[in-house]
Amino acid sequence: NFQTIASELELLKAQGLLRADVDSVFEAKTILALIDGFGLNLVLDPEGFGADLSSQKFESWVSVLIKRLTLGT
């Protein structure tokens, strides 16, 4: 659930690994929404949005998220 992810994000903030102004609850809900969307697309369009593409896109998104939460870009 999003509370677990938000708690982990708060720990990262406390360790100085995330910006202090990061909204952990919002970011946790965003992460879950993305995961839900990938899962839904895998079910609705497994040929057009397969596991390989999902994995590549998720990794790309996580990379952008990390940069945004740590560098503010």
GROMACS .gro file of C-alpha atoms in nm:
model
   73
    1ASN     CA    1   0.000   0.000   0.000
    2PHE     CA    2   0.105   0.360  -0.040
    3GLN     CA    3   0.176   0.404   0.333
    4THR     CA    4   0.461   0.152   0.315
    5ILE     CA    5   0.615   0.329   0.017
    6ALA     CA    6   0.564   0.669   0.181
    7SER     CA    7   0.738   0.543   0.496
    8GLU     CA    8   1.034   0.425   0.291
    9LEU     CA    9   1.052   0.761   0.114
   10GLU     CA   10   1.047   0.934   0.454
   11LEU     CA   11   1.340   0.717   0.565
   12LEU     CA   12   1.531   0.819   0.253
   13LYS     CA   13   1.456   1.185   0.330
   14ALA     CA   14   1.577   1.140   0.689
   15GLN     CA   15   1.902   0.994   0.554
   16GLY     CA   16   1.947   1.294   0.326
   17LEU     CA   17   1.900   1.088   0.012
   18LEU     CA   18   1.585   1.270  -0.101
   19ARG     CA   19   1.510   1.640  -0.103
   20ALA     CA   20   1.348   1.764   0.217
   21ASP     CA   21   1.051   1.911   0.028
   22VAL     CA   22   0.946   1.580  -0.132
   23ASP     CA   23   0.581   1.497  -0.060
   24SER     CA   24   0.622   1.131   0.032
   25VAL     CA   25   0.250   1.051   0.030
   26PHE     CA   26   0.196   1.207  -0.313
   27GLU     CA   27   0.502   1.034  -0.458
   28ALA     CA   28   0.398   0.699  -0.308
   29LYS     CA   29   0.052   0.729  -0.461
   30THR     CA   30   0.210   0.824  -0.794
   31ILE     CA   31   0.433   0.516  -0.785
   32LEU     CA   32   0.135   0.290  -0.713
   33ALA     CA   33  -0.070   0.453  -0.989
   34LEU     CA   34   0.207   0.385  -1.237
   35ILE     CA   35   0.240   0.023  -1.128
   36ASP     CA   36  -0.139  -0.020  -1.149
   37GLY     CA   37  -0.137   0.130  -1.498
   38PHE     CA   38   0.135  -0.105  -1.618
   39GLY     CA   39  -0.053  -0.402  -1.474
   40LEU     CA   40  -0.377  -0.295  -1.639
   41ASN     CA   41  -0.208  -0.249  -1.975
   42LEU     CA   42  -0.046  -0.592  -1.947
   43VAL     CA   43  -0.391  -0.746  -1.900
   44LEU     CA   44  -0.574  -0.540  -2.162
   45ASP     CA   45  -0.304  -0.539  -2.429
   46PRO     CA   46  -0.044  -0.809  -2.355
   47GLU     CA   47   0.089  -0.812  -2.712
   48GLY     CA   48   0.121  -0.436  -2.749
   49PHE     CA   49   0.238  -0.367  -2.396
   50GLY     CA   50   0.424  -0.680  -2.293
   51ALA     CA   51   0.644  -0.749  -1.995
   52ASP     CA   52   0.965  -0.643  -2.172
   53LEU     CA   53   0.827  -0.305  -2.273
   54SER     CA   54   0.673  -0.257  -1.928
   55SER     CA   55   1.005  -0.332  -1.762
   56GLN     CA   56   1.194  -0.090  -1.987
   57LYS     CA   57   0.942   0.190  -1.938
   58PHE     CA   58   0.925   0.137  -1.563
   59GLU     CA   59   1.305   0.149  -1.531
   60SER     CA   60   1.310   0.468  -1.738
   61TRP     CA   61   1.041   0.627  -1.521
   62VAL     CA   62   1.218   0.527  -1.198
   63SER     CA   63   1.537   0.688  -1.328
   64VAL     CA   64   1.351   1.015  -1.395
   65LEU     CA   65   1.180   0.995  -1.054
   66ILE     CA   66   1.508   0.948  -0.873
   67LYS     CA   67   1.659   1.250  -1.049
   68ARG     CA   68   1.354   1.463  -0.973
   69LEU     CA   69   1.338   1.369  -0.606
   70THR     CA   70   1.710   1.399  -0.541
   71LEU     CA   71   1.816   1.689  -0.765
   72GLY     CA   72   1.495   1.880  -0.814
   73THR     CA   73   1.504   1.860  -1.192
   0.00000   0.00000   0.00000
